[in-house]
Coordinates of C-alpha atoms and ligand atoms in Angstrom, one line a residue:
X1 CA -91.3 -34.8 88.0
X2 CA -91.0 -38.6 86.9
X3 CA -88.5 -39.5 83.8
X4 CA -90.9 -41.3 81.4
X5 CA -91.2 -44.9 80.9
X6 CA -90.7 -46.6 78.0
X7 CA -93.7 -48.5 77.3
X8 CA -91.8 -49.9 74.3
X9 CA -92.9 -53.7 74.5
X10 CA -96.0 -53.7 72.4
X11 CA -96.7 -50.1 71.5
X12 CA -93.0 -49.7 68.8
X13 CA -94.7 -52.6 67.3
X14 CA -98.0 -51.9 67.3
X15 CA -98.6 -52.2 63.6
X16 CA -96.1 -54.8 62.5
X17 CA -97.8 -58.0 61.3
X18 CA -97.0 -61.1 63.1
X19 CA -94.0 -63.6 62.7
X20 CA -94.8 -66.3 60.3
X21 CA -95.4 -69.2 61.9
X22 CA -97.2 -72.3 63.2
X23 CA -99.3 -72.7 66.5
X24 CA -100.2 -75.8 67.7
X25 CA -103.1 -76.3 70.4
X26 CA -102.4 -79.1 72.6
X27 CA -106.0 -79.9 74.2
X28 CA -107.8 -78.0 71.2
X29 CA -111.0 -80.1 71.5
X30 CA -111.4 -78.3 75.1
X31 CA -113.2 -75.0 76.4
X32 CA -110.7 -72.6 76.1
X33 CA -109.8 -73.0 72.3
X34 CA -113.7 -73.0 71.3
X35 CA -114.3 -70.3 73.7
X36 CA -111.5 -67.9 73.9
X37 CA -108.5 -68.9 71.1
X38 CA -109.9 -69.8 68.3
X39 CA -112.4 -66.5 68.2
X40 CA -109.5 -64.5 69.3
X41 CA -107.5 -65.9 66.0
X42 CA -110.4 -65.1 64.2
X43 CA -110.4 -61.5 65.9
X44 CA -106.5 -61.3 64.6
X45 CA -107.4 -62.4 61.3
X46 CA -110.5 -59.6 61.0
X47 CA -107.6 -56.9 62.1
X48 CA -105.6 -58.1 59.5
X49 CA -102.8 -59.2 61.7
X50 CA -102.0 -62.4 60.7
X51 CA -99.3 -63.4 58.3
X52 CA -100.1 -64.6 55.3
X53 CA -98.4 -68.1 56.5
X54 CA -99.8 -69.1 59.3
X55 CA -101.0 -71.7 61.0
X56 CA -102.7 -73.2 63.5
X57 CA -103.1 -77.1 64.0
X58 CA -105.0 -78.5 67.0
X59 CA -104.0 -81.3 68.5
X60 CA -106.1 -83.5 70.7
X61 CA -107.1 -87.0 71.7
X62 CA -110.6 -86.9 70.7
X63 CA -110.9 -88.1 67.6
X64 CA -111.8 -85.6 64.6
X65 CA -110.6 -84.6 61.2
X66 CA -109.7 -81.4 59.5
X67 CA -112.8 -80.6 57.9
X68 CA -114.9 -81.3 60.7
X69 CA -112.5 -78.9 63.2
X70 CA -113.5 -76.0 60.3
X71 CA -116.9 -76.7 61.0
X72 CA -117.3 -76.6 64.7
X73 CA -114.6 -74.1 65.3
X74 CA -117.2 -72.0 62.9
X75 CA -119.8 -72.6 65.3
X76 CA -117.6 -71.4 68.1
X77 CA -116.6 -68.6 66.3
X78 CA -120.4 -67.6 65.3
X79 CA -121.1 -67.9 69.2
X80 CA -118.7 -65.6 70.4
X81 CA -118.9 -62.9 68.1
X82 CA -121.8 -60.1 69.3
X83 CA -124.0 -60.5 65.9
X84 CA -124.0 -64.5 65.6
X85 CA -122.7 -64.4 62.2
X86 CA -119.4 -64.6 60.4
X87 CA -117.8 -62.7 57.3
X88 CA -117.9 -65.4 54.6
X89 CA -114.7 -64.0 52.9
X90 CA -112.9 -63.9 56.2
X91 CA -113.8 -67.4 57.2
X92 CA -112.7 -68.6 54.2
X93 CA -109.2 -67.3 54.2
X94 CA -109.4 -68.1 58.3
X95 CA -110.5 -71.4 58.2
X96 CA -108.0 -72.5 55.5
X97 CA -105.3 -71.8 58.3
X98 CA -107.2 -74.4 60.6
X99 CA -106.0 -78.0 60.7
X100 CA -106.6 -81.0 63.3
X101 CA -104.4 -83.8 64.4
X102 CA -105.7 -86.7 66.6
X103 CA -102.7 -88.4 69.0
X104 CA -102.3 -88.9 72.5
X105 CA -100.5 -86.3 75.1
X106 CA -97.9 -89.1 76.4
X107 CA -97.0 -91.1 73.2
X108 CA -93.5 -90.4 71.3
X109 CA -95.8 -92.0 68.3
X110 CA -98.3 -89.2 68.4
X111 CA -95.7 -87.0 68.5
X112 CA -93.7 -87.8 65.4
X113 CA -96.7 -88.2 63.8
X114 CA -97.7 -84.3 64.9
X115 CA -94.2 -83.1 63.8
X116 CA -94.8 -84.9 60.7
X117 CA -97.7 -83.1 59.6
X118 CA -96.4 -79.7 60.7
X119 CA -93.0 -80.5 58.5
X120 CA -95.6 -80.9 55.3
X121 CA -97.1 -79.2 52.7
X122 CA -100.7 -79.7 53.9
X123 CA -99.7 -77.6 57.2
X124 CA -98.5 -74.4 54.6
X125 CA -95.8 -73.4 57.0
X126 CA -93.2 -75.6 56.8
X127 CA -90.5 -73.6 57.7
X128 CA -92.2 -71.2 60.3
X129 CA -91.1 -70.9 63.9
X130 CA -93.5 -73.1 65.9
X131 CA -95.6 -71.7 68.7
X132 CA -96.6 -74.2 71.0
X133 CA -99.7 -73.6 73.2
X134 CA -100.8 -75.9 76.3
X135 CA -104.7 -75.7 76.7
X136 CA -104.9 -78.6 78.7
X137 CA -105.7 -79.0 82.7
X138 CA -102.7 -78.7 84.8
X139 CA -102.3 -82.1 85.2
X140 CA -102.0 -82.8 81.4
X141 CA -99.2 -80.2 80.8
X142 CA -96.2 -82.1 82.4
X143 CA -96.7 -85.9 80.4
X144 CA -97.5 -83.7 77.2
X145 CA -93.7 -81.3 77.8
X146 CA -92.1 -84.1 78.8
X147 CA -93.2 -86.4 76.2
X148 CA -92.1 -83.3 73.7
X149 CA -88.9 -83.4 75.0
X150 CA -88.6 -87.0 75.0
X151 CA -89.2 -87.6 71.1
X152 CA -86.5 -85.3 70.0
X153 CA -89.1 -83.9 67.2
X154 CA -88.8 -80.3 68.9
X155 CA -86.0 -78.1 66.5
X156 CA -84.6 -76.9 69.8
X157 CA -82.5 -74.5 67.6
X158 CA -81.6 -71.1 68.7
X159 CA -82.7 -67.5 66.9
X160 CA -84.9 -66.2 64.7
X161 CA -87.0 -69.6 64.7
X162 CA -86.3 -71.2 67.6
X163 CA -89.8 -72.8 69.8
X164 CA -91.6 -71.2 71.8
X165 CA -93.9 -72.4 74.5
X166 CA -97.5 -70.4 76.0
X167 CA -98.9 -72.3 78.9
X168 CA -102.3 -71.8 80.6
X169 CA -102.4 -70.9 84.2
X170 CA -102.6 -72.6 86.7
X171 CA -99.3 -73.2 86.6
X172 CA -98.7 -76.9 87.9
X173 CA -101.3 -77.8 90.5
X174 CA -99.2 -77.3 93.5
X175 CA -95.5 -75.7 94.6
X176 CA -94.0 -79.2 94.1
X177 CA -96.1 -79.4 90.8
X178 CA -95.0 -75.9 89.7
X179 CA -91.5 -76.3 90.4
X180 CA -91.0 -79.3 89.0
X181 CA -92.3 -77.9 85.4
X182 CA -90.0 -74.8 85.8
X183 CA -87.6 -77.3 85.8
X184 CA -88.5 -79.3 82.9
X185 CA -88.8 -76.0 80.8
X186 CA -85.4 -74.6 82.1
X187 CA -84.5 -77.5 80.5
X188 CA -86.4 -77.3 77.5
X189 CA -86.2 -73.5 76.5
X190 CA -84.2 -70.8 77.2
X191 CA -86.7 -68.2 79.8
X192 CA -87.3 -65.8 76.7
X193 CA -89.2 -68.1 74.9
X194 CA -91.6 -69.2 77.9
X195 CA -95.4 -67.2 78.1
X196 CA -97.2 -68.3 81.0
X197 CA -99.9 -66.7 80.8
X198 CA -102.5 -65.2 82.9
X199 CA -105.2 -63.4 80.7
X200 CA -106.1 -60.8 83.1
X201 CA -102.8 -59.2 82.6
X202 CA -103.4 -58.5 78.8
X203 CA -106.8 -56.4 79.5
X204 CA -106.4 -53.2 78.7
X205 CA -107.7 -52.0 81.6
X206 CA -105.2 -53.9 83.6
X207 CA -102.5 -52.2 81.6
X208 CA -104.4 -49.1 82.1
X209 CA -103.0 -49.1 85.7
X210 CA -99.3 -48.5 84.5
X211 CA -100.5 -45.7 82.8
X212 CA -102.6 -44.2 85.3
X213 CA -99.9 -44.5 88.1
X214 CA -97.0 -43.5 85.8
X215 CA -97.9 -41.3 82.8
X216 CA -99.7 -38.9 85.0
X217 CA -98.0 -36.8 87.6
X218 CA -101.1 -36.4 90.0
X219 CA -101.6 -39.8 91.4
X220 CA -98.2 -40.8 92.3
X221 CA -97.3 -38.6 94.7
X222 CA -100.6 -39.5 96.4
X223 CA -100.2 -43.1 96.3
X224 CA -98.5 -44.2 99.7
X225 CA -99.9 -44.8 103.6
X226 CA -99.5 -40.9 104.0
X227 CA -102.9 -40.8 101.7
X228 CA -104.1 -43.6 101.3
X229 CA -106.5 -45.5 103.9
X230 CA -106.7 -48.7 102.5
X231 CA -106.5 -50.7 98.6
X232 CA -109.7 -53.0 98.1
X233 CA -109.9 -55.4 95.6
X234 CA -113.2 -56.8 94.6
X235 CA -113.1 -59.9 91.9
X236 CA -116.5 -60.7 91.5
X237 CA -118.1 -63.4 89.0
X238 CA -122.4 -64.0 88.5
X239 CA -121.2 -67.4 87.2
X240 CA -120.3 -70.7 88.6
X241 CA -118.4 -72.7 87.7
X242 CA -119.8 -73.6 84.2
X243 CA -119.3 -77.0 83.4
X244 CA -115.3 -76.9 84.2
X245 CA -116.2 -78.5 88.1
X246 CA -113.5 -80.7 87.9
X247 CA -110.8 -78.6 87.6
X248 CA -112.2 -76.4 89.4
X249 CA -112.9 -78.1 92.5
X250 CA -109.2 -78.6 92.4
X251 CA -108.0 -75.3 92.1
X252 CA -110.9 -73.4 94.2
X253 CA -111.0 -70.0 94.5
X254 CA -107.2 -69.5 96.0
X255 CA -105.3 -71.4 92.9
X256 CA -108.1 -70.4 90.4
X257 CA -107.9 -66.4 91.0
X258 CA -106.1 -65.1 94.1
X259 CA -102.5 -66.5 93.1
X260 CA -102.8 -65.3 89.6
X261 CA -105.2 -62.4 88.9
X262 CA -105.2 -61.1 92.2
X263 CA -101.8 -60.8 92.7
X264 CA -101.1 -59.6 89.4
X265 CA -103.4 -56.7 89.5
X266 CA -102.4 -56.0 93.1
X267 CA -98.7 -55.8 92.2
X268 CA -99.3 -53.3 88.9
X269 CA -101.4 -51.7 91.8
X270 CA -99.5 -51.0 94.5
X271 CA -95.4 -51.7 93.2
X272 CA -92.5 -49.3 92.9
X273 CA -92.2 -47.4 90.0
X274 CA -90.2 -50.0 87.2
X275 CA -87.3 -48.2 85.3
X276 CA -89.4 -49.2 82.0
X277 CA -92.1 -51.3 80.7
X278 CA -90.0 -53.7 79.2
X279 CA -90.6 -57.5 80.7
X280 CA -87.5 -58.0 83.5
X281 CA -88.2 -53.9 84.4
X282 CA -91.8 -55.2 85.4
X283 CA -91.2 -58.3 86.3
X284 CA -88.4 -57.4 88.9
X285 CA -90.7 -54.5 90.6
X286 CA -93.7 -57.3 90.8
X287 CA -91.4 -59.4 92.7
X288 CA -90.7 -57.3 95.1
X289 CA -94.2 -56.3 95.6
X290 CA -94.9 -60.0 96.3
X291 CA -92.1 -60.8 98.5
X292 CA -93.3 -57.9 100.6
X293 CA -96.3 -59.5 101.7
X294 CA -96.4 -59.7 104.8
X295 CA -97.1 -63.8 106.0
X296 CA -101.2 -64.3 106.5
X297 CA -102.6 -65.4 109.8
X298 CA -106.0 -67.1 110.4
X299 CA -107.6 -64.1 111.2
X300 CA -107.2 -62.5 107.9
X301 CA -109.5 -64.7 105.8
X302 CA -112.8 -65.6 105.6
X303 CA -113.9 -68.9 102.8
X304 CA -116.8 -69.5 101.2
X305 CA -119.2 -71.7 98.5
X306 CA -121.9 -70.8 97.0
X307 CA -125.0 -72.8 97.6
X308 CA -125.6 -75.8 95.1
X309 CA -121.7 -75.6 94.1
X310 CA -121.5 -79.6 95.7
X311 CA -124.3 -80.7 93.1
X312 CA -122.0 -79.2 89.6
X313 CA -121.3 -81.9 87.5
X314 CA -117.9 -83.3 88.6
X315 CA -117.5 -82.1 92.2
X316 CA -117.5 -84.1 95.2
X317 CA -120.8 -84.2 96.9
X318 CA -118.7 -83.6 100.2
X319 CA -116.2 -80.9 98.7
X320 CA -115.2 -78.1 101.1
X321 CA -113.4 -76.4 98.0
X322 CA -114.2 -72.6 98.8
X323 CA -115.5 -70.6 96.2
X324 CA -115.3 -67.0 97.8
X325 CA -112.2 -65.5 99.7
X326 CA -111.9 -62.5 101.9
X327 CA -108.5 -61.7 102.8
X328 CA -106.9 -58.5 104.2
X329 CA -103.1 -58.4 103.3
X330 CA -100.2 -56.0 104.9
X331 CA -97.4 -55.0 102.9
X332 CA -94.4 -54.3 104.6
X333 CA -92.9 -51.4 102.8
X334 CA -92.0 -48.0 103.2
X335 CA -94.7 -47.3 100.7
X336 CA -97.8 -48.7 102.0
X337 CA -96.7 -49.1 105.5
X338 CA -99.9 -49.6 108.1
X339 CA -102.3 -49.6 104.6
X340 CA -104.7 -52.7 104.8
X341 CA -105.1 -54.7 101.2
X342 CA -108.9 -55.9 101.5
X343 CA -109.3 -58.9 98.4
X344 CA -112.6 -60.3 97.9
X345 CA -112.9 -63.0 94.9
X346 CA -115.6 -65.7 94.4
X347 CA -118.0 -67.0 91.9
X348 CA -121.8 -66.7 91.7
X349 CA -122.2 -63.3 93.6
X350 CA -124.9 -60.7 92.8
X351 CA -122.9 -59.0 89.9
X352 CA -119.8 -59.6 88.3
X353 CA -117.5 -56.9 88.6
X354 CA -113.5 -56.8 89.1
X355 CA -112.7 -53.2 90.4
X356 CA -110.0 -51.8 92.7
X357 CA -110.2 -49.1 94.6
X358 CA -107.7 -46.7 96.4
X359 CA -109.5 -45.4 99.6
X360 CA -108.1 -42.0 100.4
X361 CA -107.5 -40.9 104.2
X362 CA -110.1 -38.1 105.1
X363 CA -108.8 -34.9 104.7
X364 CA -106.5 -34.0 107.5
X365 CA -107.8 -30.9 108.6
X366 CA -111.4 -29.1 108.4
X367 CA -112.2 -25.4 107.8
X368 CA -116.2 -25.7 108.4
X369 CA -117.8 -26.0 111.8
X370 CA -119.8 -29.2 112.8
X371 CA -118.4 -32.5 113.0
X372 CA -120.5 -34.2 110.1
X373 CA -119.2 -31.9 107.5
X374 CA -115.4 -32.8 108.6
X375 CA -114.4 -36.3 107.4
X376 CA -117.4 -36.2 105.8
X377 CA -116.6 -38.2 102.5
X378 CA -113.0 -39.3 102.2
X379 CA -112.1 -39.8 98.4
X380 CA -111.9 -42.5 96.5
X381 CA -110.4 -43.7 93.0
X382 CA -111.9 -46.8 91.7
X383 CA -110.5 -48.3 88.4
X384 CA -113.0 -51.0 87.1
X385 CA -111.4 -53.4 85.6
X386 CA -114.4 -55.6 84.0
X387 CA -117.2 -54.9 83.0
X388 CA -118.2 -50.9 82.4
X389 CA -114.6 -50.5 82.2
X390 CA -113.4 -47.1 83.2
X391 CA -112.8 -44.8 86.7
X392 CA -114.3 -42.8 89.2
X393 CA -113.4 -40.3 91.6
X394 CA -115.3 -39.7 94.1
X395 CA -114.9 -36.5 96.2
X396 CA -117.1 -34.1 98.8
X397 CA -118.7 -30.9 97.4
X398 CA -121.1 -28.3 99.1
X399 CA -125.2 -29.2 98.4
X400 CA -126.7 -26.4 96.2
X401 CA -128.4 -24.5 99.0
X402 CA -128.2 -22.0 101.4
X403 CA -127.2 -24.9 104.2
X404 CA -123.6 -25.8 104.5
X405 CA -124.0 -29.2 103.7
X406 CA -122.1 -31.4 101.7
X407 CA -122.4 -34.0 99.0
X408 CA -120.7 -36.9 97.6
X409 CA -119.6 -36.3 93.7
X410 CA -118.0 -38.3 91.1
X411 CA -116.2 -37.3 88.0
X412 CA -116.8 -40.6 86.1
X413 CA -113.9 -41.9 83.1
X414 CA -115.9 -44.7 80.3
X415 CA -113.6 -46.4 78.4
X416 CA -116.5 -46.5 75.8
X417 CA -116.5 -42.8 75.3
X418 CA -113.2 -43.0 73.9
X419 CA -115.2 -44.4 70.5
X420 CA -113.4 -48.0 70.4
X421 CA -114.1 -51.3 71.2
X422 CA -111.8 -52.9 73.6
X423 CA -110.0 -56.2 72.8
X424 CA -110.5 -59.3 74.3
X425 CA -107.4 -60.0 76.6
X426 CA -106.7 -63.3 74.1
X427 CA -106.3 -61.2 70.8
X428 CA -103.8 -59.5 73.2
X429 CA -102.5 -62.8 75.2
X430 CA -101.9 -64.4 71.4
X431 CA -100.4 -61.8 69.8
X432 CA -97.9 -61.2 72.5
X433 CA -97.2 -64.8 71.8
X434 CA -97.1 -64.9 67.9
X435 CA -94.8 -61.4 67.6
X436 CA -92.4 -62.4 70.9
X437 CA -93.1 -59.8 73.3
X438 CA -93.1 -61.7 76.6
X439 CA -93.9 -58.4 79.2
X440 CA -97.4 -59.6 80.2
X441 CA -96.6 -62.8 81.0
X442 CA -95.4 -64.7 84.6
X443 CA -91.8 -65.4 84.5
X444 CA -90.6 -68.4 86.7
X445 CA -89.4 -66.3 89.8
X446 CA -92.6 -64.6 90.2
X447 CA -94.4 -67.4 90.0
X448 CA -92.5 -69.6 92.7
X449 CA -93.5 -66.1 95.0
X450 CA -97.2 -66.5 94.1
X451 CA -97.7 -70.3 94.5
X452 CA -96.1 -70.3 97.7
X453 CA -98.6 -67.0 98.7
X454 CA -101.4 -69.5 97.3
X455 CA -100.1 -72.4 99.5
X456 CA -99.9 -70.5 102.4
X457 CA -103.6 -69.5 101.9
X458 CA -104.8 -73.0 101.0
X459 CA -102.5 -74.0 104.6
X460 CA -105.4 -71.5 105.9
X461 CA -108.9 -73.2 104.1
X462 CA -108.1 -77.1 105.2
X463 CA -110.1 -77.1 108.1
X464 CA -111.9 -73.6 108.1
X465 CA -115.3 -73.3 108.9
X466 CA -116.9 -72.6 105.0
Ligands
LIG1 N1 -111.9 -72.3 79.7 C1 -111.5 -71.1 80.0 O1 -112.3 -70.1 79.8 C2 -110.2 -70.9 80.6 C3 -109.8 -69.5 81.0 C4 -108.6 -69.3 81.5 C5 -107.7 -70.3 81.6 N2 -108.0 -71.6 81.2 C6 -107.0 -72.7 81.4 O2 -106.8 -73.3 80.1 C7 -106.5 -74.7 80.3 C8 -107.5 -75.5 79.5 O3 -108.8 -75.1 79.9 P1 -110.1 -75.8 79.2 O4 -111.2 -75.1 79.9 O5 -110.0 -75.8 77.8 O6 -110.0 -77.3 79.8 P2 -110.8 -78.6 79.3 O7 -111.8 -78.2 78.3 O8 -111.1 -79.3 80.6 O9 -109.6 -79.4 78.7 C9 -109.0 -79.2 77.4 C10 -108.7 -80.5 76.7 O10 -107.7 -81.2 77.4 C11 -108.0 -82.5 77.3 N3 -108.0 -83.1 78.6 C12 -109.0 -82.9 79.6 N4 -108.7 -83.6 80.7 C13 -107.5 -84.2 80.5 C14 -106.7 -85.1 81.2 N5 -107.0 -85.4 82.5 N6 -105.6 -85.6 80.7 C15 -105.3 -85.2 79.4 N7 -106.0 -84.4 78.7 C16 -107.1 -83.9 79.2 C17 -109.3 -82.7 76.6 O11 -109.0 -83.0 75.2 P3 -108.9 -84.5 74.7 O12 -109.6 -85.4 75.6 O13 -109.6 -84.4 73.4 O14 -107.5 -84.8 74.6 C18 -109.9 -81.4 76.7 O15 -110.7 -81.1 75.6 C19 -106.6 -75.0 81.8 O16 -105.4 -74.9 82.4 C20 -107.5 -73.8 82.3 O17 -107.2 -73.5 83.7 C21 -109.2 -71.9 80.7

């Protein structure tokens, strides 16, 4: 019934090797490049994705030298992987990639002296396009762009190795914030060579939803407010806030996960059906998703924090930052026209678990006598997005019996019984970034929608009972 969609961004190239080239980590002393990049990089490397020049230099102000990076960047990398250990050949050829370069964010100097490095022979990659990659707080991105563009040492050429820029979300720390760095890179870059990125996208069960909605014919025609009851979203962490309460108690749960993930996943949800997969195609049907939102009112949220969240290191002893959200969104569309969006998202609840599900309307007519076995179990479709990854159905069938009664059944989708491992969304998120394919990542109109959607929500927490 549906013309296919290309889903040409990633898959055509799916076993090309990456560009040659060299990534720098602004903030590489931080969290996320122990945590998430530098094992990611490592993941790449194992998969044998990585050019053979490549590089990656970190760049921070705390001081340290090359060696010493290797070393603790082995560590990190021993940590994240499932068995504790690492492949001594592989390290080897990894860590000779790795390099460190001490310098402050806001000094020309530091600067030069970066670009200095990356233009020798100790970097190995001389000549490569260079990937630049903001792992710093939101605060720290602007002074570091700007000072970028200041000293002149960017080669702001155009073509085959012309910069390219991945930024971390949050995007800015606040509309004005926001807009005032997609000004700075409009500037700076030309659109096509701007990531912002916003991990969840890259999970594969987040891209899973395309190809649930669109490369099978029996959920689409379903998937509108003749069928469907309501869309829930649940985004549940077991965690805190780990150690990151400074940023955090900035960002809270609104500018940490509802603007970004939430939206994101709701959008691939519940959009109109894109022309293709290729980035504007996406992009264009996610902005119209957003700017159908329907403006929130007081009664549609409820805020939260989670007991002891005023005693992590770095928050205010007084904060009323909320750490839980539930909101219930309308869409006004012909599609989902009446259909309640339920969102709940918040740290330290009983289980993590990020999971939507598409409530179906009881059936709309009953052949069996007796109320109870009419509307008895309406269906459901529930895509789990972390952890368990898969689906369930979930649908009314008679008891085994001589009764007429009836039970609720599932018919239950694992990813893990397809045999593979999945990726972690940064081996996806980085090699998007490395190769050039920019269709999982924010693009500056969508995310002027969603940081005005998170305003208006913040509007809705100062002063809220929590
Ligand atoms: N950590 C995660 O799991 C995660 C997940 C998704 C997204 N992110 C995003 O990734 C970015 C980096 O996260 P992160 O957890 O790595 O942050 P982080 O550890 O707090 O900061 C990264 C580095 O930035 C530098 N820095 C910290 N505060 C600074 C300041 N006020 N001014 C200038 N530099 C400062 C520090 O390096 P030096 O002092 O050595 O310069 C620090 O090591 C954030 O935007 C975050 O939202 C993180």
């Amino acid at each position: 019934m549906f013309p296919a969609i290309r889903m040409n961004t990633n898959e055509s190239h799916s076993h090309k090797t990456s560009t040659p080239c060299v990534m720098v980590i602004f903030g590489a002393s931080g969290h996320l490049a122990r945590r998430k990049l530098i094992p990611a990089l490592y993941a790449l490397e194992r998969r044998g994705l990585l050019e053979e020049h490549f590089s990656i230099v970190g760049f921070a102000r705390t001081p340290n030298v090359t060696a010493r990076f290797r070393k603790e960047m082995a560590d990190a990398v021993s940590e994240a992987s499932s068995s504790g250990r690492l492949d001594a050949a592989l390290w080897q050829r990894f860590s000779s990639r790795l390099h460190y370069v001490t310098g402050e964010y806001d000094q020309v100097e530091s600067c030069r002296r970066l670009h200095e490095f990356l233009a020798g022979a100790d970097c190995g990659c001389a000549r490569g396009r260079i990937l630049y990659y903001m792992a710093l707080p939101p605060r720290a991105v602007e002074p570091t762009l700007r000072t970028l563009y200041d000293s002149r040492c960017i080669p702001w050429h155009k073509g085959a190795s012309a910069p390219r820029l991945m930024i971390e979300k949050p995007f800015g720390w606040d509309a004005a914030s926001a807009c005032r760095l997609n000004r700075l890179l409009a500037r700076m870059l030309p659109e096509s060579q701007i990531y912002r990125i916003d991990h969840y996208l890259a999970k594969d069960t987040v891209r899973n939803l395309l190809v649930l909605r669109f490369a099978n014919a029996i959920f689409e025609p379903l998937w509108n407010c003749a069928h469907v009851d309501s869309v829930q979203l649940t985004a549940a962490e077991d965690v805190g806030v780990e150690g990151r309460g400074a940023y955090y108690d900035e960002a809270g749960v609104v500018r940490d996960y509802v603007q970004n993930h939430v939206l994101q996943v709701l959008a691939l949800a519940a959009m109109e059906r894109p022309e293709s997969a290729d980035a504007q195609a996406l992009s264009d049907r996610k902005l119209e998703f957003f700017e159908s939102i329907a403006p929130v009112r007081r009664g549609d949220f409820v805020f939260g924090q989670y007991r002891g969240y005023t005693r992590e290191p770095h928050v205010a002893a007084r904060s009323r930052t909320p750490t839980f959200l539930a909101l219930r969104l309308r869409v006004n569309n012909r599609r989902w026209k009446g259909v309640p969006f339920y969102v709940r998202a918040g740290k330290r609840l009983p289980r993590k678990v990020t999971e939507i599900t598409i409530q179906f309307k009881t059936a709309p007519t009953c052949v069996f006598d007796g109320r109870a076995l009419c509307g008895h179990a309406p269906n459901a479709l529930s895509i789990r997005i972390q952890p368990a990854e898969g689906m369930r159905l979930s649908f009314s069938t008679k008891a085994p019996g001589l009764d007429d009664e009836l039970r609720r059944a599932n018919l239950d989708f694992r990813y893990s019984q397809l045999g593979a491992e999945l990726p972690e969304a940064y081996e996806k998120v980085l090699l998007d970034g490395i190769r050039g394919h920019p269709g999982l990542f924010w693009q500056a109109d969508e995310l002027s929608r969603a940081t005005g959607f998170g305003l208006e929500c913040t509007r809705f927490w100062t002063g809220c009972e929590i």
